[in-house]
Amino acid sequence: MSTQNNNDTCTPTESPPPTPTSTPLAELQQGANNDLSQLGRVSHRLAMTDDGTQLEKVLTLLLPRLLSRIGSNHRRTVDLAEEAASASASASANRASAEEEIQALRQTYDRIHAKLVEMLSHAMKRVRADRNCKVPCRAVLGLLYDDGARNAHEPSSLDAFTLNLSLAFLTLGLPRCTTDEVEALLPGLISLLPAHSTGIDSLTSVARKSQHHQIAHLILRSIESIVAGNRRAGTAGSTSTSAGSTLGRGRSSASSNVGGTSNGAVSSSSNRSAAASPSESLSGKKTQLAAKSSPSDVRNGYLRDAREAASSDGGGGAAIYDLLLDVLLYRPTAGGSSGSSNSSNSIPPPGLSQAGHERLLAGTSTTAAKWGAEFASQARLRELKLSVLEFIAPCRRWALFQGDVGATRSSGTAACSHDDDGVGTARTVALLAVASGDAHQDVAERARDYLKVHMDSLRNVSVTRSESISNETQTSAGNGSPIEDDDQEGNTTCNSADASVMLHPLLGDPVWLSTALLSLVLGDSVSESIVGAGSRSRGLSVGALNIDSSSPDNVRVAVMSTKRRMVSEKAATALLAFVSARILDDVPRIFAYPYAADTSSSDEQTVVRSASVISALALASSSYCLGSTQGSGSTGASVGAHASRARLSAAKLLNSLSVRLVVLYDALSNLHSEAMHDGVVDSK
């Protein structure tokens, strides 16, 4: 077809069309007439193309060019409008003639735009009618994401027509992609999320909000498609990267059922060289094999890119964490289960914000009218949550927030180089802890299984670190038994931006984790009144948004819509129990940073501030649970059972907190005593 050699369209890598200020209007008019004529011929041939594979081949070449062209044509129209305004303001004698030429050129650009809209509408109509016709999703995503630089194009650099239509075709085409094709799309989609969900415009602008919602649901569909595809292919167990097997530890049968077997991130160099070496054929002739990556290498490369995007400094980790947290806390409500697009009047489920609830309900569905209607079914919602858990669990192949686990765990030691600030590991544990309190038994049990495998993953394994933390005999954070190592507690420090943060190989940053979980128990409004809006626990995808009395009303309403409600009483019970047993009890040095005689006062203030924040949140959470007499979403005898368990968890949390504060007080007292004895501080 002639469309395969159509050179009248602009690709993303081509230079932009000449502006009216640098090219005579007559030349622009001639070029626009040629473009319109060529588009007419391409449109006719597209209409005459048969359905099926022929249409798919044509769209593979044509669709990305059309999407790019409609944006470049719109930019030319905008530039022309500026030129028209400049010509009207001039006092030149040829002003009338210039205005006529500009008006004629604008009409030609408008006809080009109409023709492009007609062709794209025709293509979308035919693709919708033919469910077997695939969309070139990766090429379309390439208009929004730089695969080479591995970052998303700034929204301000993208034309609205190109962006909106590209997202529409991605939404239409992603369900038709194979599992391998979806895995190739995921890194780009994760990179798009923070780029299009940061700033107040993503909350106040209808267009920006719609784009943000579409990208979020593309990620959710991708995760579910990848996990379901691996289950169908029977490869989820055989290709999963088990944290236990990669660390070289023994695994019980129950743990192996959850974790699966090991699969390295990259194939060995010997295998790669063997693939590229000559082989002897049956006829005795040597045949040179092409040196190319195996499918598993390619898939693991996409996986590494997705992990990198989820742990990038550009907000990708916070944005995807916020989205997945919404999914795990979601449950159908009376106002939202119908899937109505107007969710502003419905009360969000416990743990969700108004903006997060609206984002979920805004999604489309291939089996129901809207996303909310599809996931009103408990069975359907269970499948989605289990897919999310499998995608983030450290003992599974994907381990989204764990960085390059294959590179750091292949030697049989645990290191934190893949997660320098510890927040990635902390986010994983936080999501699993939240899901362990889910109302659906299958989801809660699966989350607890993953947590158990993760917390038991460092038995009899040495821990590498850049600095020695302690030479004292402590107990293992995972099982309570002594570890034969210099750092007996299992803590580690890395070359992170905040060198005062003590990292834990299983919990990451325990201070961040404690603050995040306790903030969920109280809700954002209460927790921020205690620790401030700049708390490290905030995982809002919109970034840090502060309001004051001078902020406009629409901004104040938009920011308040991002505040999470407190979680349900069952979830709160699980979170309080986890903070008490797995953080305060299992991390004896959560407050006691390893001081030396020359420790600066700023380090001491950091530890005291961390202890103050966690203590304030723990006291407020415990007070709420001890005074709570009603269970969320429960009736009859279950109300008393939930309340009793919540009060018991709150009491245990207070007991664990008291022990840690006493240890901190003793450590600080000894520090000051030694400092005064050595004459480091004044006698006063």
XYZ file of C-alpha atoms in Angstrom:
684
model
C 0.000 0.000 0.000
C 1.090 3.507 -0.594
C 0.516 4.332 3.051
C 3.670 2.407 3.910
C 5.787 5.037 2.162
C 3.731 8.030 3.158
C 6.277 10.758 3.895
C 3.894 13.650 4.341
C 3.341 12.963 8.011
C 5.520 13.922 10.957
C 7.046 11.342 13.211
C 8.048 12.115 16.821
C 11.727 12.217 15.850
C 11.336 14.558 12.891
C 11.938 18.292 13.167
C 8.804 20.395 13.638
C 7.248 22.022 10.589
C 8.489 25.492 9.680
C 6.732 28.332 11.449
C 5.058 31.140 9.526
C 7.682 33.636 10.704
C 10.549 31.721 9.036
C 8.865 30.655 5.760
C 6.922 32.765 3.255
C 3.190 32.265 3.477
C 3.005 31.191 -0.145
C 5.354 28.269 0.484
C 3.408 27.276 3.584
C 0.198 27.358 1.592
C 1.697 25.153 -1.111
C 2.965 22.661 1.474
C -0.399 22.588 3.239
C -2.195 21.938 -0.068
C 0.150 19.043 -0.796
C -0.411 17.618 2.689
C -4.167 17.823 2.289
C -4.004 16.118 -1.093
C -1.841 13.285 0.228
C -4.088 12.796 3.265
C -7.047 12.493 0.940
C -5.381 9.691 -0.995
C -4.293 7.902 2.194
C -7.801 8.237 3.640
C -9.317 6.660 0.532
C -6.916 3.722 0.600
C -7.480 3.234 4.341
C -11.212 3.024 3.705
C -10.633 0.439 0.967
C -8.376 -1.750 3.132
C -9.927 -5.075 4.079
C -10.484 -5.985 7.712
C -8.208 -8.433 9.472
C -4.467 -8.720 9.069
C -4.339 -6.222 6.204
C -5.964 -3.487 8.300
C -3.681 -4.332 11.200
C -0.565 -3.971 9.050
C -1.725 -0.629 7.725
C -2.547 0.718 11.191
C 0.820 -0.417 12.526
C 2.501 2.015 10.137
C -0.155 4.679 9.811
C -1.671 5.193 13.273
C 1.408 6.599 15.100
C 1.981 9.011 12.206
C -1.600 10.215 12.238
C -1.497 10.790 15.998
C 1.742 12.708 15.679
C 0.487 14.666 12.688
C -2.699 15.878 14.306
C -0.627 17.378 17.111
C 1.903 19.051 14.816
C -0.900 20.455 12.675
C -2.586 21.904 15.739
C 0.680 23.558 16.807
C 1.013 25.075 13.335
C -2.502 26.471 13.679
C -1.636 28.044 17.015
C 1.540 29.568 15.570
C -0.473 30.917 12.668
C -2.937 32.580 15.040
C -0.042 34.382 16.700
C 1.219 35.492 13.288
C -2.259 36.765 12.423
C -2.366 38.833 15.609
C 1.038 40.272 14.806
C -0.027 41.133 11.263
C -3.184 42.869 12.486
C -1.150 45.014 14.863
C 1.312 46.125 12.176
C 0.853 49.294 10.149
C 2.313 47.842 6.964
C 0.799 48.688 3.612
C 0.552 44.968 2.815
C -1.353 44.198 5.991
C -4.608 43.415 4.188
C -2.879 41.053 1.771
C -1.018 39.289 4.600
C -4.231 38.851 6.539
C -5.910 37.271 3.521
C -3.022 34.833 3.027
C -3.042 33.909 6.708
C -6.789 33.380 6.634
C -6.512 31.104 3.596
C -3.691 29.138 5.222
C -5.699 28.766 8.427
C -8.626 27.346 6.474
C -6.301 24.801 4.857
C -4.940 23.796 8.264
C -8.503 23.416 9.511
C -9.312 21.119 6.597
C -6.200 19.067 7.359
C -7.313 18.794 10.990
C -10.792 17.708 9.942
C -9.337 15.083 7.608
C -7.065 13.731 10.376
C -9.990 13.558 12.794
C -12.020 11.732 10.160
C -9.256 9.181 9.557
C -8.621 8.557 13.258
C -12.344 8.198 13.929
C -12.609 5.756 11.054
C -9.667 3.760 12.381
C -11.077 3.628 15.919
C -14.507 2.573 14.657
C -13.080 -0.295 12.646
C -10.762 -1.453 15.450
C -13.660 -1.520 17.893
C -15.705 -3.569 15.456
C -12.887 -6.079 14.892
C -11.832 -7.478 18.267
C -8.994 -9.433 16.663
C -7.369 -6.321 15.233
C -4.386 -5.200 17.305
C -3.286 -1.630 17.936
C 0.430 -0.708 17.726
C 0.433 0.184 21.411
C 4.186 0.426 21.869
C 4.563 2.808 18.926
C 1.673 4.887 20.247
C 3.205 4.955 23.722
C 6.444 6.130 22.099
C 4.690 9.427 21.338
C 4.358 10.050 25.078
C 7.426 8.281 26.471
C 11.107 8.366 25.489
C 12.156 4.728 25.538
C 15.830 5.590 25.124
C 15.993 8.073 28.003
C 13.414 6.051 29.979
C 11.344 9.024 31.004
C 7.997 10.489 30.054
C 7.656 13.583 27.921
C 6.541 16.604 29.888
C 2.782 17.165 29.557
C 3.437 20.756 28.518
C 5.471 19.511 25.520
C 2.663 17.266 24.255
C -0.196 18.499 22.143
C -3.589 17.854 23.700
C -4.906 16.091 20.579
C -1.944 13.721 20.412
C -2.078 12.984 24.136
C -5.813 12.379 24.422
C -6.128 10.293 21.268
C -3.023 8.259 22.103
C -4.460 7.393 25.521
C -7.763 6.470 23.894
C -6.079 4.052 21.466
C -3.928 2.603 24.278
C -7.061 1.972 26.337
C -8.639 0.265 23.341
C -5.578 -1.767 22.339
C -4.037 -2.874 25.622
C -6.579 -5.666 26.335
C -5.677 -7.179 22.956
C -1.929 -7.300 23.626
C -0.088 -10.459 24.584
C 1.537 -10.772 27.998
C 4.978 -10.021 26.569
C 3.658 -6.930 24.807
C 2.028 -5.643 27.992
C 5.260 -6.153 29.938
C 7.012 -3.990 27.353
C 4.437 -1.223 27.925
C 4.513 -1.212 31.727
C 7.756 0.798 32.290
C 6.480 3.607 30.098
C 3.046 3.637 31.723
C 4.563 3.812 35.213
C 6.743 6.722 34.085
C 3.689 8.522 32.709
C 1.799 8.383 36.001
C 3.852 10.892 38.048
C 4.323 13.165 35.036
C 0.554 13.538 34.623
C -0.525 13.435 38.273
C 1.742 16.036 39.870
C 0.601 19.530 40.691
C -2.693 21.181 41.419
C -3.687 21.125 37.728
C -4.103 17.342 37.896
C -6.905 17.971 40.403
C -8.536 21.167 39.139
C -8.264 20.735 35.357
C -10.876 18.407 33.877
C -8.587 17.445 30.984
C -5.529 16.780 33.187
C -7.623 14.791 35.630
C -9.052 12.639 32.841
C -5.564 11.941 31.471
C -4.325 11.008 34.940
C -7.239 8.619 35.433
C -6.702 6.941 32.055
C -3.010 6.328 32.756
C -3.786 4.926 36.212
C -6.244 2.411 34.791
C -3.864 1.432 32.010
C -1.376 0.471 34.739
C -3.985 -1.536 36.652
C -5.068 -3.373 33.496
C -1.430 -4.064 32.665
C -0.671 -5.553 36.083
C -3.732 -7.765 35.987
C -3.022 -8.831 32.409
C 0.610 -9.720 33.164
C -0.203 -11.777 36.259
C -3.167 -13.511 34.609
C -1.132 -14.236 31.483
C 1.643 -15.871 33.490
C -0.891 -17.944 35.387
C -2.448 -19.171 32.166
C 0.938 -20.004 30.707
C 1.922 -21.809 33.885
C 5.090 -19.735 34.226
C 4.327 -17.796 37.369
C 5.809 -20.519 39.518
C 8.635 -21.579 37.207
C 9.926 -18.096 36.416
C 9.313 -16.289 39.685
C 12.302 -14.860 41.468
C 11.936 -16.201 44.970
C 13.645 -14.144 47.610
C 14.393 -17.328 49.497
C 16.100 -19.259 46.697
C 18.100 -16.286 45.468
C 19.401 -15.689 48.963
C 20.485 -19.333 49.198
C 18.417 -20.200 52.231
C 16.365 -23.254 53.050
C 12.659 -22.927 52.469
C 9.776 -24.805 53.963
C 7.164 -26.365 51.708
C 4.611 -23.717 52.614
C 7.040 -20.937 51.756
C 8.020 -22.515 48.467
C 4.388 -22.692 47.431
C 4.197 -18.940 47.845
C 7.589 -17.995 46.504
C 8.227 -20.316 43.599
C 11.656 -21.052 42.191
C 14.474 -18.736 41.324
C 15.090 -17.060 38.035
C 18.037 -14.729 37.579
C 17.569 -11.235 36.231
C 20.030 -11.751 33.402
C 21.166 -14.929 31.676
C 24.766 -15.997 32.185
C 27.501 -14.775 29.879
C 28.301 -18.332 28.876
C 24.775 -18.831 27.597
C 24.943 -15.598 25.651
C 28.267 -16.516 24.088
C 27.016 -19.988 23.238
C 24.048 -18.493 21.437
C 26.363 -16.385 19.316
C 28.927 -19.109 18.522
C 28.870 -21.224 15.335
C 27.136 -24.582 15.542
C 27.640 -27.701 13.436
C 24.718 -28.549 11.162
C 23.743 -32.049 10.004
C 25.378 -31.438 6.638
C 28.725 -30.689 8.252
C 28.554 -26.967 7.473
C 28.944 -24.409 10.193
C 26.020 -22.091 10.567
C 26.507 -18.787 12.366
C 23.700 -18.231 14.858
C 22.464 -14.703 15.267
C 23.474 -13.116 18.549
C 20.229 -11.983 20.060
C 18.686 -11.861 23.482
C 16.499 -14.698 24.592
C 12.836 -13.961 25.371
C 13.523 -14.304 29.083
C 16.328 -11.718 28.868
C 14.022 -9.300 27.100
C 11.235 -9.796 29.635
C 13.613 -9.363 32.548
C 14.880 -6.188 30.915
C 11.359 -4.780 30.858
C 10.949 -5.859 34.473
C 14.094 -4.004 35.509
C 12.864 -0.899 33.688
C 9.517 -1.112 35.494
C 11.253 -1.425 38.865
C 13.485 1.496 38.023
C 10.473 3.620 37.084
C 8.701 2.621 40.317
C 11.724 3.674 42.394
C 12.757 6.777 40.460
C 13.315 10.135 42.090
C 10.687 11.687 39.837
C 7.803 10.530 42.034
C 7.084 7.257 40.257
C 7.322 5.218 43.441
C 5.001 7.501 45.410
C 2.490 7.673 42.563
C 2.258 3.912 41.948
C 2.202 3.232 45.712
C -0.714 5.625 46.122
C -2.604 3.940 43.271
C -2.064 0.379 44.490
C -2.957 1.407 48.037
C -6.279 2.709 46.717
C -6.941 -0.629 45.016
C -6.147 -2.699 48.105
C -8.350 -0.499 50.309
C -11.211 -0.260 47.814
C -14.528 -1.903 48.455
C -17.851 -1.208 46.739
C -20.051 1.410 48.358
C -23.690 2.263 47.904
C -22.896 5.393 45.895
C -20.031 4.041 43.825
C -20.796 0.418 43.014
C -23.024 1.368 40.126
C -20.059 2.803 38.304
C -21.551 6.255 37.857
C -19.040 8.751 36.544
C -20.292 11.319 39.073
C -18.664 10.084 42.262
C -18.393 13.490 43.933
C -21.534 12.797 45.973
C -20.530 9.293 47.097
C -18.616 8.720 50.318
C -15.243 7.048 49.708
C -14.632 3.652 51.335
C -12.529 3.643 54.530
C -8.896 4.455 53.800
C -9.530 6.172 50.452
C -9.609 9.847 49.599
C -12.305 11.500 47.524
C -9.835 12.004 44.675
C -8.603 8.403 44.871
C -12.144 7.060 44.886
C -13.064 9.194 41.895
C -9.946 7.999 40.055
C -10.935 4.352 40.450
C -14.555 4.867 39.427
C -13.504 6.854 36.342
C -12.045 3.766 34.675
C -13.604 2.042 31.695
C -14.528 -1.623 31.488
C -14.736 -4.196 28.732
C -17.375 -6.259 30.527
C -19.537 -3.611 32.227
C -20.631 -0.031 31.822
C -17.900 1.369 34.096
C -15.053 0.195 36.312
C -17.172 0.474 39.446
C -19.854 -1.767 38.006
C -17.306 -4.401 36.982
C -15.664 -4.523 40.403
C -18.874 -4.374 42.384
C -18.571 -8.151 42.286
C -16.551 -9.449 45.235
C -15.085 -12.223 43.099
C -13.859 -9.757 40.479
C -12.418 -7.414 43.093
C -10.690 -10.357 44.767
C -8.941 -11.254 41.492
C -7.646 -7.714 41.083
C -6.319 -7.493 44.634
C -4.622 -10.881 44.398
C -2.966 -9.771 41.161
C -1.665 -6.617 42.847
C -0.324 -8.621 45.790
C 1.444 -11.045 43.497
C 2.979 -8.171 41.549
C 4.458 -6.417 44.603
C 5.382 -9.382 46.836
C 9.172 -9.625 47.340
C 9.013 -13.421 47.008
C 7.474 -13.280 43.532
C 9.065 -12.657 40.154
C 8.006 -9.033 39.771
C 8.675 -7.491 43.247
C 7.815 -4.071 41.841
C 9.312 -1.868 44.566
C 12.372 -3.998 45.272
C 14.737 -2.609 42.633
C 17.184 -4.934 40.849
C 16.831 -7.845 43.258
C 18.544 -10.260 40.903
C 21.776 -8.272 40.905
C 21.964 -7.741 44.659
C 20.800 -11.093 45.969
C 22.448 -13.563 43.624
C 25.504 -13.919 45.868
C 23.553 -15.266 48.836
C 23.782 -12.057 50.861
C 21.300 -9.291 51.429
C 22.238 -5.801 50.418
C 20.331 -2.560 50.153
C 22.020 -1.086 47.095
C 18.846 -1.704 45.105
C 16.825 0.454 47.528
C 19.148 3.164 48.822
C 16.622 5.046 50.938
C 14.724 1.980 52.159
C 11.351 3.417 51.135
C 10.844 0.894 48.333
C 10.994 -2.037 50.742
C 8.891 -0.097 53.242
C 6.214 0.545 50.615
C 6.057 -3.153 49.780
C 5.654 -4.124 53.428
C 3.081 -1.372 53.972
C 0.894 -2.620 51.110
C 1.100 -6.211 52.327
C 0.266 -5.144 55.892
C -2.759 -3.200 54.660
C -3.989 -6.160 52.623
C -3.582 -8.482 55.621
C -6.581 -6.711 57.130
C -8.773 -7.023 54.036
C -12.390 -8.038 54.482
C -12.002 -10.870 51.967
C -10.419 -13.871 53.625
C -8.490 -15.024 50.546
C -6.861 -11.609 50.103
C -5.968 -11.309 53.786
C -4.491 -14.811 53.953
C -2.447 -14.323 50.783
C -1.025 -11.053 52.118
C -0.127 -12.692 55.439
C 1.579 -15.547 53.592
C 3.674 -13.133 51.551
C 4.545 -11.177 54.684
C 5.604 -14.323 56.508
C 7.823 -15.461 53.643
C 9.403 -12.015 53.455
C 9.966 -11.656 57.201
C 11.498 -15.143 57.373
C 13.688 -14.599 54.329
C 16.925 -13.754 56.165
C 17.250 -16.788 58.368
C 20.852 -17.999 58.383
C 21.844 -15.347 55.836
C 24.629 -12.846 56.303
C 23.832 -9.162 55.804
C 26.205 -6.917 53.887
C 26.436 -3.232 54.704
C 28.636 -0.260 54.048
C 29.095 0.506 57.750
C 29.007 -1.558 60.893
C 25.983 -0.743 62.986
C 26.490 -2.691 66.149
C 28.885 -5.176 67.682
C 26.482 -6.029 70.429
C 24.579 -9.290 70.609
C 21.009 -8.773 69.488
C 18.352 -11.043 68.050
C 17.205 -11.608 64.531
C 14.455 -9.338 63.245
C 12.804 -12.253 61.526
C 12.690 -15.173 63.944
C 13.988 -14.094 67.344
C 17.069 -16.349 67.231
C 20.677 -15.131 67.415
C 22.515 -14.376 64.188
C 26.205 -15.120 63.936
C 27.302 -11.869 62.349
C 28.872 -8.559 63.289
C 25.515 -6.830 62.943
C 23.387 -9.183 64.975
C 20.230 -7.157 64.657
C 20.160 -7.320 60.873
C 20.243 -3.565 60.292
C 22.216 -1.978 57.503
C 23.172 1.424 56.225
C 23.551 2.441 52.615
C 24.826 5.369 50.645
C 21.507 7.170 50.816
C 20.758 10.849 50.695
C 19.770 10.780 54.362
C 22.740 9.129 56.048
C 21.047 9.297 59.462
C 18.313 6.859 58.423
C 18.892 3.377 59.786
C 17.829 0.860 57.170
C 16.501 -2.596 57.830
C 16.869 -5.367 55.202
C 13.279 -6.531 55.719
C 11.467 -3.310 56.601
C 13.555 -0.754 54.722
C 13.081 2.469 56.627
C 11.218 1.411 59.795
C 10.474 5.014 60.768
C 8.825 5.725 57.416
C 6.933 2.446 57.601
C 5.654 3.063 61.134
C 4.567 6.588 60.297
C 2.794 5.492 57.104
C 0.852 2.657 58.766
C -0.181 4.674 61.810
C -1.242 7.561 59.562
C -3.587 5.182 57.733
C -5.198 4.253 61.039
C -5.895 7.908 61.857
C -6.517 9.313 58.394
C -4.551 12.080 56.702
C -6.262 15.041 58.344
C -5.608 13.825 61.890
C -2.112 12.483 61.219
C -1.023 15.672 59.478
C -2.249 17.741 62.410
C 0.150 15.666 64.544
C 3.221 15.355 62.338
C 2.650 18.152 59.810
C 1.792 18.153 56.117
C 5.403 17.516 55.168
C 5.493 14.130 56.848
C 7.554 11.471 55.084
C 4.523 9.193 55.252
C 2.739 11.112 52.520
C 2.531 9.096 49.342
C 0.192 11.386 47.439
C 0.698 11.188 43.716
C -0.140 14.878 43.383
C 2.940 15.822 45.377
C 3.207 18.104 48.372
C 0.307 20.549 48.166
C 0.005 23.093 50.946
C -2.913 25.440 51.406
C -3.486 28.454 53.587
C -6.078 31.165 54.075
C -4.985 32.892 50.864
C -5.490 29.833 48.649
C -8.441 29.963 46.217
C -11.509 27.975 47.165
C -11.160 25.528 44.275
C -7.567 24.796 45.286
C -8.564 24.239 48.912
C -11.340 21.862 47.885
C -9.021 20.006 45.497
C -6.315 19.542 48.128
C -8.808 18.409 50.751
C -10.071 15.805 48.277
C -6.675 14.065 48.487
C -6.931 13.435 52.251
C -7.457 9.776 53.088
C -10.113 8.634 55.500
C -9.144 6.368 58.362
C -9.136 2.679 57.476
C -11.723 0.188 58.691
C -11.444 -1.198 62.198
C -10.364 -4.603 60.925
C -7.579 -3.058 58.858
C -6.586 -0.819 61.775
C -6.287 -3.884 64.008
C -3.949 -5.567 61.530
C -1.825 -2.426 61.140
C -1.478 -1.824 64.877
C -0.550 -5.456 65.431
C 2.096 -5.275 62.701
C 3.644 -2.060 64.043
C 3.746 -3.539 67.540
C 5.061 -7.032 66.764
C 7.103 -6.600 63.615
C 8.542 -3.104 64.037
C 8.718 -2.031 67.667
C 9.353 -5.525 69.064
C 11.553 -6.860 66.260
C 13.645 -3.723 65.679
C 15.162 -2.887 69.078
C 17.203 -0.041 67.622
C 14.387 1.739 65.798
C 14.998 4.760 68.057
C 18.494 4.101 69.385
C 20.718 5.170 66.529
C 24.244 3.781 67.152
C 25.735 6.801 68.898
C 29.428 7.311 69.503
C 31.130 9.840 71.757
C 31.480 12.282 68.873
C 27.856 12.023 67.742
C 26.604 15.420 66.662
C 23.591 17.012 68.261
C 21.747 16.981 64.921
C 21.795 13.159 64.896
C 20.382 13.097 68.395
C 17.654 15.536 67.419
C 16.753 13.382 64.414
C 16.279 10.310 66.592
C 14.274 12.205 69.180
C 12.097 13.726 66.459
C 11.441 10.293 64.924
C 10.541 8.908 68.346
C 8.240 11.857 68.983
C 6.389 11.427 65.689
C 5.889 7.681 66.091
C 4.895 8.072 69.739
C 2.326 10.764 68.960
C 0.779 8.723 66.162
C 0.802 5.529 68.255
C -0.876 7.257 71.188
C -3.553 8.808 68.978
C -4.181 5.504 67.161
C -4.393 3.554 70.399
C -6.694 6.126 71.976
C -9.025 5.860 69.002
C -9.122 2.055 69.082
C -9.456 1.829 72.862
C -12.365 4.238 72.774
C -13.998 2.707 69.698
C -17.262 0.885 70.327
C -18.357 0.310 66.745
C -16.846 -1.838 64.025
C -16.789 -0.584 60.468
C -19.131 -2.486 58.249
C -19.984 -5.110 60.903
C -23.119 -5.963 62.816
C -24.114 -8.109 65.756
C -21.510 -10.197 67.518
C -18.822 -9.314 64.989
C -18.884 -5.725 66.230
C -17.754 -6.812 69.672
C -15.163 -9.192 68.242
C -13.630 -6.509 66.020
C -13.633 -3.978 68.844
C -12.023 -6.441 71.253
C -9.250 -7.295 68.810
C -8.673 -3.609 68.072
C -8.393 -2.788 71.783
C -6.018 -5.704 72.340
C -3.796 -4.552 69.452
C -3.829 -1.004 70.805
C -2.809 -2.195 74.257
C 0.060 -4.256 72.837
C 1.195 -1.277 70.790
C 1.315 0.930 73.881
C 3.268 -1.709 75.770
C 5.831 -2.087 72.958
C 6.122 1.674 72.607
C 6.759 2.074 76.335
C 9.615 -0.442 76.213
C 11.241 1.297 73.262
C 10.938 4.741 74.850
C 12.549 3.486 78.040
C 15.438 2.043 76.018
C 15.791 5.346 74.162
C 15.802 7.312 77.405
C 18.506 5.066 78.848
C 20.592 5.367 75.679
C 20.378 9.160 75.680
C 21.141 9.337 79.393
C 24.224 7.150 78.976
C 25.311 9.200 75.995
C 25.166 12.463 77.918
C 26.854 10.923 80.917
C 29.756 9.671 78.811
C 29.991 12.984 76.978
C 30.127 14.939 80.226
C 32.683 12.541 81.627
C 34.919 13.026 78.604
C 34.501 16.775 78.696
C 32.756 17.003 75.346
C 29.946 19.198 76.674
C 29.994 21.926 79.281
C 29.266 21.022 82.859
C 26.099 23.016 82.706
